[in-house]
XYZ file of N, CA and C in Angstrom:
387
model
N 62.495 -8.157 271.777
C 62.553 -8.896 270.735
C 62.728 -7.689 269.523
N 63.494 -7.850 268.195
C 63.541 -7.158 267.209
C 62.325 -6.945 266.445
N 62.014 -6.093 265.770
C 60.921 -5.805 265.130
C 61.003 -5.918 263.341
N 62.148 -6.387 263.244
C 62.692 -6.380 261.844
C 62.158 -7.727 261.027
N 62.078 -7.444 259.882
C 61.329 -8.815 259.287
C 62.716 -9.107 257.616
N 62.493 -10.159 257.301
C 63.156 -10.700 256.276
C 62.089 -10.378 255.286
N 62.593 -9.904 254.019
C 61.701 -10.066 252.777
C 62.157 -9.354 251.809
N 61.472 -9.206 250.693
C 61.882 -8.697 249.415
C 61.734 -6.943 249.881
N 62.394 -5.851 249.575
C 62.225 -4.494 250.039
C 61.604 -4.016 248.643
N 61.524 -4.269 247.419
C 61.225 -3.537 246.598
C 61.920 -2.790 245.796
N 61.607 -1.928 245.056
C 62.527 -1.020 244.354
C 62.181 0.491 244.177
N 61.164 0.744 245.597
C 61.275 2.307 245.798
C 59.822 2.847 244.814
N 59.349 1.913 244.192
C 58.144 2.320 243.504
C 56.851 2.087 244.436
N 55.595 2.461 243.731
C 54.698 2.505 244.516
C 54.223 1.150 245.125
N 54.499 0.120 244.922
C 54.413 -1.302 245.222
C 55.452 -1.606 246.297
N 56.320 -0.834 246.621
C 57.189 -1.381 247.752
C 56.592 -1.840 249.143
N 55.846 -1.190 249.466
C 55.225 -1.525 250.964
C 54.501 -2.825 250.605
N 53.704 -2.908 249.742
C 52.683 -4.208 249.564
C 53.921 -5.394 249.269
N 54.949 -5.238 248.437
C 55.983 -6.168 248.232
C 56.487 -6.515 249.550
N 56.938 -5.542 250.444
C 57.857 -5.852 251.414
C 56.811 -6.600 252.859
N 55.522 -6.345 252.909
C 54.802 -7.074 253.686
C 54.174 -8.251 253.264
N 54.122 -8.582 251.796
C 53.646 -9.678 251.149
C 54.534 -10.694 251.811
N 56.169 -10.500 251.551
C 57.114 -11.384 251.605
C 57.637 -11.497 252.863
N 57.043 -10.832 254.012
C 57.775 -10.726 255.183
C 57.854 -11.870 256.065
N 58.637 -12.179 256.735
C 58.728 -13.490 257.595
C 59.531 -12.945 259.035
N 58.571 -13.546 260.093
C 59.369 -13.068 261.430
C 60.931 -13.503 261.540
N 61.736 -12.843 262.250
C 62.767 -12.767 262.470
C 63.005 -14.113 263.621
N 63.768 -14.846 264.137
C 64.027 -15.700 265.154
C 63.560 -14.865 266.405
N 63.838 -13.705 266.535
C 63.655 -12.758 267.645
C 62.349 -12.465 267.504
N 61.497 -12.464 266.496
C 60.218 -12.070 266.521
C 59.090 -13.078 266.376
N 59.556 -14.288 266.627
C 58.697 -15.135 266.275
C 57.855 -15.694 267.480
N 58.107 -15.359 268.721
C 57.153 -15.340 269.694
C 55.964 -14.665 269.493
N 56.415 -13.416 269.268
C 55.348 -11.998 269.096
C 54.573 -12.678 267.741
N 55.085 -12.873 266.684
C 54.325 -13.464 265.711
C 53.501 -14.430 265.891
N 53.756 -15.559 266.685
C 52.962 -16.513 267.075
C 51.884 -16.199 268.044
N 52.180 -15.311 268.828
C 51.093 -14.762 269.769
C 49.924 -13.902 269.230
N 50.150 -13.121 268.073
C 49.394 -12.515 267.340
C 48.553 -13.383 266.473
N 49.404 -14.259 265.660
C 48.528 -15.268 264.993
C 47.580 -15.988 265.585
N 47.963 -16.320 267.019
C 46.762 -17.038 267.788
C 45.411 -16.151 267.647
N 45.737 -14.957 268.108
C 44.742 -13.962 268.115
C 44.021 -13.903 266.761
N 44.717 -13.878 265.733
C 43.915 -13.491 264.466
C 43.372 -14.614 263.995
N 43.611 -15.915 264.687
C 43.021 -17.038 263.925
C 41.665 -16.963 264.284
N 41.257 -16.128 265.492
C 39.913 -16.278 266.093
C 38.934 -15.282 265.262
N 39.592 -14.591 264.521
C 39.005 -13.339 264.079
C 37.648 -13.647 263.295
N 38.047 -14.438 262.504
C 36.855 -15.069 261.418
C 35.517 -15.425 262.293
N 35.985 -16.303 263.110
C 34.531 -16.865 263.795
C 33.881 -15.885 264.792
N 34.708 -14.922 265.115
C 34.120 -13.757 265.987
C 33.304 -12.857 265.055
N 33.981 -12.273 263.769
C 33.128 -11.775 262.915
C 31.942 -12.291 262.439
N 31.888 -13.734 262.165
C 30.592 -14.366 262.175
C 29.680 -14.202 262.729
N 30.290 -14.514 264.140
C 29.468 -14.525 265.429
C 28.575 -13.060 265.275
N 29.320 -11.873 265.148
C 28.855 -10.528 265.096
C 27.936 -10.310 263.951
N 28.289 -11.129 262.964
C 27.033 -10.713 261.873
C 26.008 -11.560 262.082
N 25.887 -12.491 262.711
C 24.989 -13.338 262.771
C 23.940 -12.951 264.173
N 24.632 -12.272 265.059
C 23.968 -11.677 266.264
C 22.619 -11.127 266.199
N 21.568 -11.940 266.588
C 20.145 -11.435 266.531
C 19.702 -10.840 267.492
N 20.057 -10.954 268.816
C 19.722 -9.923 269.968
C 18.481 -10.772 270.223
N 17.840 -10.249 271.591
C 16.893 -10.964 271.934
C 15.618 -10.062 272.289
N 15.297 -8.858 271.117
C 14.370 -7.794 271.476
C 13.059 -8.144 271.788
N 12.594 -9.138 270.815
C 10.867 -9.611 271.051
C 10.966 -10.506 272.392
N 11.664 -11.332 272.787
C 11.216 -12.056 274.196
C 11.493 -11.100 275.321
N 12.459 -9.904 275.041
C 12.443 -9.098 276.164
C 11.465 -8.228 276.264
N 11.150 -7.602 275.098
C 9.708 -6.815 275.005
C 8.452 -7.496 275.286
N 8.457 -8.730 275.197
C 6.966 -9.512 275.763
C 7.353 -9.851 277.232
N 8.439 -10.144 277.749
C 8.706 -10.304 279.107
C 8.519 -8.846 279.963
N 8.689 -7.787 279.363
C 8.070 -6.513 280.040
C 6.929 -6.185 279.855
N 6.050 -6.205 278.607
C 4.734 -6.096 278.307
C 3.984 -7.326 279.151
N 4.582 -8.298 279.441
C 3.493 -9.366 280.295
C 4.628 -9.366 281.549
N 4.797 -8.701 282.329
C 5.794 -8.995 283.483
C 5.300 -9.814 284.643
N 3.949 -9.947 284.522
C 3.433 -11.167 285.380
C 3.107 -12.512 284.875
N 3.317 -12.544 283.758
C 3.796 -14.213 283.124
C 4.900 -14.803 283.193
N 4.805 -15.690 283.971
C 6.210 -16.291 284.204
C 6.662 -17.157 283.015
N 6.150 -17.499 281.802
C 6.458 -17.857 280.631
C 7.099 -17.025 279.853
N 6.441 -15.583 279.823
C 7.425 -14.878 278.986
C 8.775 -14.398 279.703
N 8.827 -14.555 281.222
C 10.150 -14.006 281.841
C 11.227 -15.108 281.446
N 10.620 -16.584 281.397
C 11.484 -17.609 281.354
C 11.759 -17.349 279.778
N 10.806 -17.294 278.963
C 11.529 -17.330 277.308
C 12.586 -16.133 277.408
N 12.208 -14.984 277.900
C 13.014 -13.992 277.782
C 14.556 -14.274 278.249
N 14.481 -14.781 279.678
C 15.878 -15.390 280.103
C 16.560 -16.491 279.312
N 15.698 -17.132 278.850
C 16.518 -18.193 278.075
C 17.042 -17.615 276.460
N 16.364 -16.717 276.253
C 17.165 -15.779 274.941
C 18.222 -15.017 275.329
N 18.201 -14.106 276.295
C 19.143 -13.522 276.779
C 20.677 -14.199 277.478
N 20.462 -15.216 277.976
C 21.596 -15.680 278.894
C 22.749 -16.138 277.512
N 22.249 -16.979 276.447
C 23.365 -17.239 275.448
C 23.767 -15.858 274.846
N 23.124 -15.222 274.568
C 23.499 -13.731 274.059
C 24.700 -12.610 275.133
N 24.823 -13.093 276.191
C 25.342 -12.465 277.327
C 26.972 -13.063 276.965
N 26.470 -14.603 277.176
C 27.756 -15.327 277.031
C 28.446 -15.090 275.774
N 27.742 -14.885 274.563
C 28.333 -14.481 273.234
C 29.092 -13.013 273.437
N 28.267 -12.027 274.097
C 28.628 -10.572 274.395
C 30.196 -10.618 275.071
N 30.276 -11.686 276.131
C 31.324 -11.800 276.734
C 32.393 -12.297 276.039
N 32.305 -13.081 275.256
C 33.274 -13.709 274.358
C 33.834 -12.609 273.398
N 33.019 -11.756 272.676
C 33.429 -10.911 272.109
C 34.068 -9.625 272.510
N 33.641 -9.297 273.963
C 34.851 -8.385 274.842
C 35.969 -8.913 275.156
N 35.942 -10.264 275.641
C 37.367 -10.798 275.801
C 38.353 -10.733 274.820
N 37.600 -10.927 273.319
C 38.408 -10.957 272.190
C 38.858 -9.509 272.035
N 38.238 -8.495 272.062
C 38.368 -7.294 272.079
C 39.816 -6.716 272.999
N 39.703 -7.319 274.037
C 40.518 -6.877 275.140
C 41.996 -7.792 274.519
N 42.075 -9.214 273.730
C 43.015 -9.540 273.664
C 43.541 -9.006 272.551
N 42.961 -8.723 271.324
C 43.215 -7.705 269.914
C 43.771 -6.399 270.498
N 43.107 -5.754 271.481
C 43.794 -4.425 271.736
C 45.169 -4.524 272.320
N 45.409 -5.506 273.197
C 46.645 -5.465 273.763
C 47.800 -6.274 272.737
N 47.433 -7.062 271.738
C 48.203 -7.372 270.813
C 48.705 -6.097 269.973
N 47.803 -5.172 269.343
C 47.853 -3.878 268.969
C 48.945 -3.021 269.394
N 48.467 -2.826 271.003
C 49.261 -2.015 271.566
C 50.790 -2.653 271.724
N 50.933 -3.806 271.642
C 52.444 -4.742 271.569
C 53.181 -4.142 270.354
N 52.287 -4.433 269.307
C 52.874 -4.181 267.990
C 53.141 -3.082 267.837
N 52.577 -2.020 268.082
C 52.947 -0.825 268.217
C 53.982 -0.039 268.572
N 53.963 -0.676 269.966
C 55.172 -0.496 270.691
C 56.452 -0.827 270.213
N 56.277 -1.950 269.481
C 57.747 -2.372 268.909
C 57.881 -1.566 267.865
N 57.066 -1.284 267.030
C 57.362 -0.765 265.472
C 57.674 0.561 265.957
N 56.790 1.568 266.871
C 57.301 2.648 267.160
C 58.743 2.882 267.737
N 59.193 2.016 268.743
C 60.276 2.000 269.186
C 61.381 1.759 268.658
N 61.088 0.749 267.376
C 62.517 0.420 266.579
C 62.714 1.365 265.221
N 61.515 2.156 264.954
C 61.420 3.083 263.850
C 62.565 4.364 264.114
N 63.394 4.656 263.142
C 64.044 5.685 263.151
C 63.237 6.885 262.392
N 62.781 7.715 263.341
C 61.658 8.530 262.651
C 62.055 9.535 261.682
N 61.796 9.570 260.563
C 62.421 10.646 259.410
C 60.902 10.850 258.750
N 60.657 12.276 259.067
C 59.343 12.546 258.552
C 59.029 12.578 257.002
N 60.251 13.153 256.544
C 60.334 13.476 255.029
C 60.436 11.934 254.460
N 60.991 11.181 254.912
C 61.173 9.728 254.162
C 59.950 9.180 254.314
N 59.558 9.149 255.332
C 58.026 8.537 255.689
C 57.030 9.217 254.511
N 57.073 10.369 254.957
C 55.799 10.911 253.955
C 56.058 10.478 252.366
N 57.343 10.411 252.111
C 57.476 10.160 250.433
C 57.166 8.662 250.163
N 57.532 7.863 251.016
C 57.183 6.284 250.877
C 55.580 6.449 251.038
N 55.002 6.719 251.858
C 53.541 6.597 251.993
C 52.721 7.345 250.676
N 53.444 8.281 249.917
C 52.976 9.213 248.929
C 53.085 8.091 247.756
N 54.651 7.490 247.843
C 54.849 6.763 246.348
C 53.985 5.517 246.614
N 53.518 4.845 247.789
C 53.167 3.636 248.131
C 51.195 3.763 247.532
N 50.605 5.340 247.784
C 49.355 5.526 247.345
C 49.306 5.819 246.141
N 50.197 6.292 245.307
C 49.931 6.835 243.782
C 49.878 5.474 242.802
């Protein structure tokens, strides 16, 4: 598919990149890729919230190690660790999905750019000023 977007291109001032991306819409050729990325990004807030609230199981593990002959401590540690392992697996699987999407997007963007270092440098400088 193509990597072009429909949108307002701006006037070459420092807001050009911002204006272009704010109004960008996928072309029909890019719609499938856009939807694929959108699905992955839709999960982002839930993943970030889960990471922010991740508390670990340090204390139950510490108690299980300290009292290795106490079955109650072992069971408590196991019950604390199992859901966390499941969460970590979800985060890991998400990172794989995200990495795949980023790689595909960069592949499309880089293959379709006509690399002009001087023009690119000017555009970035003007967008930063």
